[in-house]
Coordinates of C-alpha atoms in Angstrom, one line a residue:
X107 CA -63.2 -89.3 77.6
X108 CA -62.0 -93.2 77.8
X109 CA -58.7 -93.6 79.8
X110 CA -55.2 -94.7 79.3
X111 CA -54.2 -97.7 81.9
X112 CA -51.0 -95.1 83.4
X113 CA -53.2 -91.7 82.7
X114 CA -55.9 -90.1 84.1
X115 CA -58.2 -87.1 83.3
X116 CA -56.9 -85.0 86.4
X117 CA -53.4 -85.5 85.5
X118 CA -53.4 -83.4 82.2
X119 CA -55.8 -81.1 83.6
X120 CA -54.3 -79.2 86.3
X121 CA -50.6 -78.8 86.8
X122 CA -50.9 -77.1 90.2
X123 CA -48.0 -78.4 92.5
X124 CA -48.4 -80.8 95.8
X125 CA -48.2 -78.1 98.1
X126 CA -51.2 -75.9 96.6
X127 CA -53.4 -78.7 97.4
X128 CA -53.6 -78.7 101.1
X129 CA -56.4 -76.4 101.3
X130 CA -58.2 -78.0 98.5
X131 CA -57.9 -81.3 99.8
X132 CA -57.3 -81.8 103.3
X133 CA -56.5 -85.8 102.7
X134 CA -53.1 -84.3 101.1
X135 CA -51.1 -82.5 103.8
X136 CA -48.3 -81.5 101.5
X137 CA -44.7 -82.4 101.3
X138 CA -44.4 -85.4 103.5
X139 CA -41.5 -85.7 105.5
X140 CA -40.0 -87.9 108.2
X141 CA -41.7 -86.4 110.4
X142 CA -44.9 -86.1 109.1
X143 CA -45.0 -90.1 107.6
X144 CA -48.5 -89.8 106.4
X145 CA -50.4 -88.1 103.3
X146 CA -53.8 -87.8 105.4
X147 CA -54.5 -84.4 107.4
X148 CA -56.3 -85.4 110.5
X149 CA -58.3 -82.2 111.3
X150 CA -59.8 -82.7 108.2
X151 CA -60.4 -78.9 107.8
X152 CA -62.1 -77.9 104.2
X153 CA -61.4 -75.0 102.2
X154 CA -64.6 -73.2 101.6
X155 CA -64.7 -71.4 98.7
X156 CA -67.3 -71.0 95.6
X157 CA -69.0 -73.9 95.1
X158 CA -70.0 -75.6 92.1
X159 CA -72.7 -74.4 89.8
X160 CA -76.0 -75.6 89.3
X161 CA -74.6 -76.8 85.4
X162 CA -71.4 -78.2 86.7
X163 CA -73.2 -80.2 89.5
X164 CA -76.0 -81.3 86.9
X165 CA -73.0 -82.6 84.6
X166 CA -71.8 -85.1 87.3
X167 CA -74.2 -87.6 86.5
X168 CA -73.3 -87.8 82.9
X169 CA -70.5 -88.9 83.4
X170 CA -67.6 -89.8 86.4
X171 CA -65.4 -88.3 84.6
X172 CA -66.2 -84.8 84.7
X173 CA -67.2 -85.6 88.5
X174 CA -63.6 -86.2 89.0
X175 CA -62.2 -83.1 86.5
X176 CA -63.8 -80.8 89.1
X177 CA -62.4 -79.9 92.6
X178 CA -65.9 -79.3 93.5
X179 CA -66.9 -82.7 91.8
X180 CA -64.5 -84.3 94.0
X181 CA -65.3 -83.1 97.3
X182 CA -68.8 -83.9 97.3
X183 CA -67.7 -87.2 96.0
X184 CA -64.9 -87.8 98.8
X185 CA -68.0 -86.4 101.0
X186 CA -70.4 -89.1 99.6
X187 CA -67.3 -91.7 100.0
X188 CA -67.2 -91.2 103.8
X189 CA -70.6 -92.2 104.3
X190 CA -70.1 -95.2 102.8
X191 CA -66.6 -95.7 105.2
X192 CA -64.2 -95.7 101.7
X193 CA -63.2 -92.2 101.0
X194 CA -59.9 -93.7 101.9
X195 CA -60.1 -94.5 97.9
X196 CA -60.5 -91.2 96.8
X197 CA -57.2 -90.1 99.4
X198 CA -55.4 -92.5 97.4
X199 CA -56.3 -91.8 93.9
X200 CA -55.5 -88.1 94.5
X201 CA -52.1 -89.4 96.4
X202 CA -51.2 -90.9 93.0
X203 CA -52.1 -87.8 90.9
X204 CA -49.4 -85.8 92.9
X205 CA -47.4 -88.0 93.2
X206 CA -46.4 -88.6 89.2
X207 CA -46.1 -85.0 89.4
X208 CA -43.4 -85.2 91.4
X209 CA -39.7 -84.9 89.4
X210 CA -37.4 -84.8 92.5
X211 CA -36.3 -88.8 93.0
X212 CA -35.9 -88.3 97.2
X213 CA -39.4 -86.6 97.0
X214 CA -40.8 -89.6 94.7
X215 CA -39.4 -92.3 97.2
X216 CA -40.6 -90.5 100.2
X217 CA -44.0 -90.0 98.8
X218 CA -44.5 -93.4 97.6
X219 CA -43.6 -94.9 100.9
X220 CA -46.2 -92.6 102.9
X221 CA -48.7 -94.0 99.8
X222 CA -47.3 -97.7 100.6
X223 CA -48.1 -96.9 104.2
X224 CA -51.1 -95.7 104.3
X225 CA -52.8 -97.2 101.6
X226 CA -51.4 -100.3 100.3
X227 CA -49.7 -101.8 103.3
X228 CA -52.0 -104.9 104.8
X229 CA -50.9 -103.4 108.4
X230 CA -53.0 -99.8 107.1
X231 CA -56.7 -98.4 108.8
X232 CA -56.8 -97.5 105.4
X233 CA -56.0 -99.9 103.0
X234 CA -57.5 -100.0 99.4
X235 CA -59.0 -103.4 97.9
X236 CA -56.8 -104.3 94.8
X237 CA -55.8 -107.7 93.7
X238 CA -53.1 -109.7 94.2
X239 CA -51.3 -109.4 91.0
X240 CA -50.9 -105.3 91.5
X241 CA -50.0 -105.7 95.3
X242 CA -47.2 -108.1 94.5
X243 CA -46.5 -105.6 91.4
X244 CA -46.3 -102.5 93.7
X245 CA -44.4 -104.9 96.5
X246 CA -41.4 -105.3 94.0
X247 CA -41.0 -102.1 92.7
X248 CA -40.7 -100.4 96.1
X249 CA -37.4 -101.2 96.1
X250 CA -37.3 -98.5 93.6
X251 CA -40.1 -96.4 93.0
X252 CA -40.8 -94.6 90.7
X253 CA -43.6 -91.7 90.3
X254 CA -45.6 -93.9 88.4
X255 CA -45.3 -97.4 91.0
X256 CA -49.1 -96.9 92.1
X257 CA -50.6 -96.4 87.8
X258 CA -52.3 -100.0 88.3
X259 CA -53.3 -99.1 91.2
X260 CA -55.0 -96.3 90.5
X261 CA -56.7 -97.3 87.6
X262 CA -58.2 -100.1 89.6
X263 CA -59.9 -97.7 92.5
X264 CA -60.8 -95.2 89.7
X265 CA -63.0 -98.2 88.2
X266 CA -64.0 -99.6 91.7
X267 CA -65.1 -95.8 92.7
X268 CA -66.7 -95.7 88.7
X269 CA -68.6 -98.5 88.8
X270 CA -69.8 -99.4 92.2
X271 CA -69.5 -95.8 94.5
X272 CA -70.6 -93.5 91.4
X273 CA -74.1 -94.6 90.4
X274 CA -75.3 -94.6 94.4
X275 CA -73.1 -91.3 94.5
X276 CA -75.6 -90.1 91.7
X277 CA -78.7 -91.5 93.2
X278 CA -78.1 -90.7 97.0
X279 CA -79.8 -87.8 98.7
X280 CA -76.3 -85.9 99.4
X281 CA -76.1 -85.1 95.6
X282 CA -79.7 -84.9 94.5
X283 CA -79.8 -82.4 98.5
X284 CA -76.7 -80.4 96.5
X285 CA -78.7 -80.1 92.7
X286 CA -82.2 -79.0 94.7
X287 CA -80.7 -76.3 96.6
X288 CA -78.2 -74.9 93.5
X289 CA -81.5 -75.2 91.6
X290 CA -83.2 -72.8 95.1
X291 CA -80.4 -70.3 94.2
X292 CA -80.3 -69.8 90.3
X293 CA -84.2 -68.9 90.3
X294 CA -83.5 -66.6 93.3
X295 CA -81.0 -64.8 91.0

């Protein structure tokens, strides 16, 4: 499934809201506010439910798109990505999914300044590499954002995360750890 530059495969997907992600992914708090100022949850607490299958988990390596279609694709990714000190990249692309879902203006500046903040600002722990051109983009248009401010952006860590983080992702013991022991557990059955 090739991508549009301002599109991704999770968008059309899944048309949960922002808030019925927090237990899903713990990087997403919720509805920022004020108070809050920032889309990262740091207790990092992980919803465990059903994990993937031994077919899903087997697709992944065909192809980083259905890694990323998957919930459980994308936690074993994110978990993958912090080993390697940039799951900050994964925070953000999922930051950008939720927020073009976003249709309330207030809610769409808010949420792109906590993005700004945490992820694009050169002051951020946690800032993603992008070039200059989509910086200096994403600088002018925060005078008025709109939900889809960060779609360069995005498409740029998508690619950095598809070409450089996916094929170790594929090849590291984490993944081919999760495939042995789903593989233990369907001849058990």
């Amino acid at each position: 499934m090739e991508l549009d530059a301002g599109r991704s495969v999770y968008s059309e997907q899944n048309p949960r809201l922002w808030w019925e992600y927090r237990a899903e992914w713990p990087g997403i708090r919720g509805k920022p506010t004020a108070l809050s100022g920032s889309l990262e949850d740091p207790a990092g607490d992980r919803r465990k439910g059903p994990g993937p299958t031994l077919e899903e988990a087997s697709a992944w390596a065909q192809s980083f798109d259905k890694l990323m279609l998957t919930p459980a694709g994308r936690n074993a990714f994110r978990e993958f990505l912090r080993t390697e000190f940039s799951e900050e990249n994964m925070l953000f692309w999922m930051a950008c999914e939720e927020l073009k879902k976003e249709a309330n203006k207030a809610m769409i500046e808010e949420k792109a300044r906590v993005i700004y903040k945490d992820y694009i600002s050169i002051l951020s722990p946690k800032e993603v590499s992008l070039d200059s051109r989509v910086r200096e983009t994403i600088n002018r248009s925060m005078a008025e954002p709109s939900r889809n401010i960060f779609d360069d952006a995005q498409l740029q860590i998508y690619t950095l995360m598809h070409r450089d983080s996916y094929p170790r992702f594929t090849n590291s013991a984490l993944y081919k750890d999760l495939l042995r022991s789903l593989s233990e557990k369907a001849v058990e059955a």
